[in-house]
Amino acid sequence: MIFYFSATGNSQYIAQRLAEVTGETLVSITECLKNHKYTWELLPGERVGFVTPVYFFGLPSIVSEFIRNLDLCVRGQHFVYHVVTFGTITGQSHYMMEKALRKKGLNLDGRYIVKMVDTYTLMFDLSDEEKCEKVTKDAEVCIDRVIEKVVNRVRGDFDNRKIPHWLAFPYTYCNRKKSTAPFVVLGRCIRCGACAKKCPMGAIEMRDNRPIWIKEQCLQCLGCLHRCPVFAIQYGKKTIKHGQFVHPGVKM
């Protein structure tokens, strides 16, 4: 079984690749939370994978919430692994996952990482499409290696991009839910409603055929910004200059 959370497709793509090779069930954490589906029964010896991005040097809060509620019906020994997609550093993502799983009686056997396009455009500029394409293409080699390790149940910590606890944890407060006040909708909006349908926090509604943020806080995953077909959603003043990115290998 492969659980994943993805706002712009990077983690979803890897999870899909893993599912294709292993034949194991692909599960969206976002959909689990929306449907309050936390109980899953594992097959004997089945692998249990988690594929997630790094948010503010750690796990996205939505992933932590899911694992707190997760009820896995285990059967014997299961190989448990975590794949982290990142742009610069992985922070303490694996440590946070290990700690959360330990409370569920699970050991984290494999820790893997894949460098991909960092879609946090409040900081990073993605307007150079060729550069984004190169990062995405280069990631394929790493993904293949991760898949090989998962298939062969290779245990170990393969994260060479983490940072010390003392450096990472002062930033974990940033992973708390963020204000939606800076979101703006430009006049080019075509009223398709994709942003409202896909928001993992249910923070957006369509009113009078316009997206409205009905919650004061969200994950700041920027999925709405990147998936908008006409780039009508912005956050503050910088994002309009920094472009959009959705992984070309997925349908969001």
CSV table of C-alpha atoms in Angstrom, one decimal:
chain,number,residue,atom,x,y,z
A,1,MET,CA,0.0,0.0,0.0
A,2,ILE,CA,1.3,3.4,-0.9
A,3,PHE,CA,0.0,6.6,0.8
A,4,TYR,CA,0.9,9.9,-0.8
A,5,PHE,CA,0.2,13.6,-0.5
A,6,SER,CA,0.8,15.9,-3.4
A,7,ALA,CA,-0.2,19.4,-4.3
A,8,THR,CA,1.5,19.8,-7.7
A,9,GLY,CA,2.2,16.3,-8.7
A,10,ASN,CA,5.8,15.5,-7.8
A,11,SER,CA,5.0,13.1,-5.0
A,12,GLN,CA,2.0,11.7,-6.8
A,13,TYR,CA,4.2,10.9,-9.8
A,14,ILE,CA,6.6,8.9,-7.7
A,15,ALA,CA,3.8,7.1,-5.9
A,16,GLN,CA,2.2,6.2,-9.3
A,17,ARG,CA,5.6,4.8,-10.5
A,18,LEU,CA,5.9,2.7,-7.4
A,19,ALA,CA,2.4,1.4,-7.7
A,20,GLU,CA,3.0,0.4,-11.4
A,21,VAL,CA,6.1,-1.6,-10.5
A,22,THR,CA,4.9,-3.1,-7.2
A,23,GLY,CA,1.3,-3.6,-8.0
A,24,GLU,CA,0.4,-2.2,-4.6
A,25,THR,CA,-2.6,0.0,-3.9
A,26,LEU,CA,-2.3,3.8,-4.3
A,27,VAL,CA,-4.0,5.9,-1.7
A,28,SER,CA,-4.4,9.7,-1.7
A,29,ILE,CA,-4.0,11.1,1.8
A,30,THR,CA,-6.1,14.1,0.8
A,31,GLU,CA,-9.0,11.9,-0.2
A,32,CYS,CA,-8.6,9.9,3.0
A,33,LEU,CA,-9.0,13.0,5.1
A,34,LYS,CA,-12.0,14.3,3.1
A,35,ASN,CA,-13.8,10.9,3.4
A,36,HIS,CA,-12.6,10.2,7.0
A,37,LYS,CA,-11.1,6.9,5.8
A,38,TYR,CA,-8.3,5.9,8.1
A,39,THR,CA,-8.7,2.1,8.5
A,40,TRP,CA,-6.8,-0.1,6.1
A,41,GLU,CA,-6.2,-3.8,6.1
A,42,LEU,CA,-2.8,-4.9,4.8
A,43,LEU,CA,-2.0,-8.2,3.0
A,44,PRO,CA,0.5,-10.5,4.5
A,45,GLY,CA,4.0,-9.1,3.9
A,46,GLU,CA,2.7,-6.1,2.0
A,47,ARG,CA,5.0,-3.1,1.8
A,48,VAL,CA,3.7,0.2,3.4
A,49,GLY,CA,5.0,3.3,1.7
A,50,PHE,CA,4.6,7.0,2.3
A,51,VAL,CA,5.5,9.6,-0.4
A,52,THR,CA,5.4,13.2,0.7
A,53,PRO,CA,7.0,16.6,0.0
A,54,VAL,CA,8.9,18.7,2.4
A,55,TYR,CA,7.1,21.6,3.9
A,56,PHE,CA,9.1,24.0,6.0
A,57,PHE,CA,11.8,21.5,6.8
A,58,GLY,CA,9.4,18.8,7.9
A,59,LEU,CA,6.2,16.8,7.1
A,60,PRO,CA,3.2,18.7,5.8
A,61,SER,CA,0.7,19.1,8.7
A,62,ILE,CA,-1.9,17.2,6.7
A,63,VAL,CA,0.3,14.2,6.6
A,64,SER,CA,1.0,14.3,10.3
A,65,GLU,CA,-2.8,14.6,10.9
A,66,PHE,CA,-3.5,11.6,8.7
A,67,ILE,CA,-0.9,9.4,10.5
A,68,ARG,CA,-2.3,10.3,13.9
A,69,ASN,CA,-5.6,8.9,12.8
A,70,LEU,CA,-4.3,6.0,10.7
A,71,ASP,CA,-5.4,2.5,11.7
A,72,LEU,CA,-3.5,-0.2,9.9
A,73,CYS,CA,-4.5,-3.8,10.3
A,74,VAL,CA,-1.1,-5.4,10.1
A,75,ARG,CA,-0.4,-9.0,9.3
A,76,GLY,CA,3.1,-10.1,10.3
A,77,GLN,CA,6.1,-8.1,9.2
A,78,HIS,CA,5.8,-5.3,6.8
A,79,PHE,CA,8.5,-3.3,5.0
A,80,VAL,CA,7.8,0.4,5.8
A,81,TYR,CA,9.4,3.2,3.8
A,82,HIS,CA,9.2,6.9,3.2
A,83,VAL,CA,10.1,8.8,0.0
A,84,VAL,CA,10.6,12.5,0.4
A,85,THR,CA,10.5,14.9,-2.6
A,86,PHE,CA,12.4,18.1,-2.0
A,87,GLY,CA,13.9,21.1,-3.8
A,88,THR,CA,16.8,22.1,-1.5
A,89,ILE,CA,16.9,20.2,1.7
A,90,THR,CA,14.8,17.6,3.4
A,91,GLY,CA,15.0,19.1,6.9
A,92,GLN,CA,13.9,16.5,9.5
A,93,SER,CA,11.1,15.0,7.4
A,94,HIS,CA,12.2,11.4,7.9
A,95,TYR,CA,12.6,11.9,11.6
A,96,MET,CA,9.1,13.3,11.9
A,97,MET,CA,7.7,10.4,10.0
A,98,GLU,CA,9.7,7.9,12.1
A,99,LYS,CA,8.4,9.4,15.3
A,100,ALA,CA,4.8,9.4,14.0
A,101,LEU,CA,4.9,5.8,12.8
A,102,ARG,CA,6.5,4.6,16.1
A,103,LYS,CA,3.4,5.7,17.9
A,104,LYS,CA,1.5,3.4,15.6
A,105,GLY,CA,3.8,0.5,16.4
A,106,LEU,CA,5.6,0.7,13.0
A,107,ASN,CA,9.3,0.9,12.3
A,108,LEU,CA,10.5,3.0,9.4
A,109,ASP,CA,12.8,0.7,7.4
A,110,GLY,CA,13.7,2.7,4.4
A,111,ARG,CA,14.3,6.5,4.0
A,112,TYR,CA,14.7,7.7,0.4
A,113,ILE,CA,14.8,11.1,-1.2
A,114,VAL,CA,14.2,12.5,-4.7
A,115,LYS,CA,15.2,16.1,-5.7
A,116,MET,CA,12.4,17.7,-7.8
A,117,VAL,CA,11.1,21.1,-8.7
A,118,ASP,CA,10.5,23.2,-5.6
A,119,THR,CA,7.0,24.7,-6.2
A,120,TYR,CA,7.1,27.2,-3.2
A,121,THR,CA,7.0,30.2,-5.5
A,122,LEU,CA,6.8,32.6,-2.6
A,123,MET,CA,10.6,32.0,-2.6
A,124,PHE,CA,11.5,30.1,-5.8
A,125,ASP,CA,11.3,31.4,-9.4
A,126,LEU,CA,10.0,28.7,-11.8
A,127,SER,CA,9.7,31.0,-14.8
A,128,ASP,CA,12.6,29.2,-16.5
A,129,GLU,CA,10.7,26.3,-18.0
A,130,GLU,CA,13.9,24.7,-19.4
A,131,LYS,CA,15.4,24.6,-15.9
A,132,CYS,CA,12.3,23.0,-14.5
A,133,GLU,CA,12.3,20.4,-17.3
A,134,LYS,CA,15.9,19.5,-16.6
A,135,VAL,CA,15.3,19.0,-12.9
A,136,THR,CA,12.3,16.9,-13.7
A,137,LYS,CA,14.2,14.8,-16.3
A,138,ASP,CA,17.2,14.4,-14.0
A,139,ALA,CA,14.9,13.1,-11.2
A,140,GLU,CA,14.0,10.0,-13.3
A,141,VAL,CA,17.4,8.4,-12.5
A,142,CYS,CA,16.9,8.9,-8.8
A,143,ILE,CA,13.3,7.6,-9.0
A,144,ASP,CA,14.5,4.4,-10.7
A,145,ARG,CA,17.0,3.8,-7.9
A,146,VAL,CA,14.4,4.4,-5.2
A,147,ILE,CA,12.0,2.0,-6.9
A,148,GLU,CA,14.7,-0.6,-7.1
A,149,LYS,CA,15.4,-0.2,-3.4
A,150,VAL,CA,11.7,-0.5,-2.5
A,151,VAL,CA,11.2,-3.6,-4.7
A,152,ASN,CA,14.2,-5.3,-3.0
A,153,ARG,CA,13.2,-4.0,0.4
A,154,VAL,CA,16.5,-2.3,1.0
A,155,ARG,CA,16.7,-0.9,4.5
A,156,GLY,CA,18.6,2.2,5.5
A,157,ASP,CA,18.8,5.9,5.6
A,158,PHE,CA,19.6,7.3,2.2
A,159,ASP,CA,18.9,10.9,3.0
A,160,ASN,CA,22.0,13.0,2.6
A,161,ARG,CA,20.1,16.3,2.5
A,162,LYS,CA,18.7,16.5,6.0
A,163,ILE,CA,19.8,19.1,8.5
A,164,PRO,CA,20.4,18.9,12.3
A,165,HIS,CA,17.5,19.0,14.7
A,166,TRP,CA,18.5,22.2,16.2
A,167,LEU,CA,18.5,23.9,12.9
A,168,ALA,CA,15.3,22.4,11.6
A,169,PHE,CA,13.0,22.6,14.5
A,170,PRO,CA,13.0,26.4,15.0
A,171,TYR,CA,11.3,26.5,11.6
A,172,THR,CA,8.6,23.9,12.3
A,173,TYR,CA,6.2,26.5,13.5
A,174,CYS,CA,6.1,27.7,9.9
A,175,ASN,CA,4.5,24.4,9.0
A,176,ARG,CA,1.4,25.4,10.9
A,177,LYS,CA,-1.5,26.5,8.8
A,178,LYS,CA,-1.0,29.7,6.9
A,179,SER,CA,-3.2,32.8,6.3
A,180,THR,CA,-5.3,32.8,3.2
A,181,ALA,CA,-5.6,36.6,3.2
A,182,PRO,CA,-2.9,37.2,0.6
A,183,PHE,CA,-4.6,35.1,-2.0
A,184,VAL,CA,-6.0,37.1,-4.9
A,185,VAL,CA,-7.9,36.1,-8.0
A,186,LEU,CA,-7.1,38.0,-11.2
A,187,GLY,CA,-9.7,39.0,-13.8
A,188,ARG,CA,-8.6,36.3,-16.2
A,189,CYS,CA,-10.3,33.7,-14.0
A,190,ILE,CA,-12.4,31.4,-16.2
A,191,ARG,CA,-14.6,30.1,-13.2
A,192,CYS,CA,-13.7,26.5,-13.8
A,193,GLY,CA,-13.8,25.7,-10.1
A,194,ALA,CA,-10.7,23.5,-10.2
A,195,CYS,CA,-9.2,25.3,-7.2
A,196,ALA,CA,-12.2,24.6,-5.0
A,197,LYS,CA,-12.5,21.0,-6.0
A,198,LYS,CA,-8.8,20.2,-5.3
A,199,CYS,CA,-8.0,22.2,-2.2
A,200,PRO,CA,-6.9,19.6,0.4
A,201,MET,CA,-8.1,21.8,3.2
A,202,GLY,CA,-11.5,22.6,1.7
A,203,ALA,CA,-10.6,26.3,2.1
A,204,ILE,CA,-12.1,27.4,-1.2
A,205,GLU,CA,-15.7,27.7,-2.4
A,206,MET,CA,-17.2,28.9,-5.6
A,207,ARG,CA,-19.6,31.8,-5.0
A,208,ASP,CA,-21.2,33.6,-7.9
A,209,ASN,CA,-18.8,31.6,-10.1
A,210,ARG,CA,-15.8,33.1,-8.3
A,211,PRO,CA,-13.4,31.3,-5.9
A,212,ILE,CA,-13.7,32.6,-2.4
A,213,TRP,CA,-11.4,31.5,0.5
A,214,ILE,CA,-13.8,30.5,3.3
A,215,LYS,CA,-11.1,29.6,5.8
A,216,GLU,CA,-8.7,32.0,7.4
A,217,GLN,CA,-5.8,29.4,7.2
A,218,CYS,CA,-4.6,26.7,4.8
A,219,LEU,CA,-1.6,24.6,4.1
A,220,GLN,CA,-0.1,27.1,1.8
A,221,CYS,CA,0.6,24.2,-0.6
A,222,LEU,CA,-0.1,26.5,-3.5
A,223,GLY,CA,-1.8,23.8,-5.4
A,224,CYS,CA,-4.6,26.2,-6.4
A,225,LEU,CA,-2.0,28.6,-7.8
A,226,HIS,CA,-0.1,26.0,-9.8
A,227,ARG,CA,-3.1,24.0,-11.1
A,228,CYS,CA,-5.1,27.1,-12.3
A,229,PRO,CA,-5.3,26.7,-16.1
A,230,VAL,CA,-5.0,30.5,-16.7
A,231,PHE,CA,-2.7,31.3,-13.7
A,232,ALA,CA,-5.4,33.5,-12.2
A,233,ILE,CA,-4.6,32.8,-8.6
A,234,GLN,CA,-1.7,34.6,-6.9
A,235,TYR,CA,-0.4,34.8,-3.3
A,236,GLY,CA,0.9,38.3,-2.6
A,237,LYS,CA,2.9,40.2,-5.2
A,238,LYS,CA,5.8,37.9,-6.0
A,239,THR,CA,4.2,34.7,-7.3
A,240,ILE,CA,3.0,36.2,-10.6
A,241,LYS,CA,6.6,36.6,-11.6
A,242,HIS,CA,7.6,33.2,-10.5
A,243,GLY,CA,5.5,31.0,-12.8
A,244,GLN,CA,3.6,27.7,-12.3
A,245,PHE,CA,4.6,24.1,-12.3
A,246,VAL,CA,2.6,20.8,-12.3
A,247,HIS,CA,4.5,17.6,-12.9
A,248,PRO,CA,3.9,16.6,-16.5
A,249,GLY,CA,3.5,12.9,-15.7
A,250,VAL,CA,0.3,13.3,-13.7
A,251,LYS,CA,-3.3,14.4,-14.2
A,252,MET,CA,-4.2,16.5,-11.2
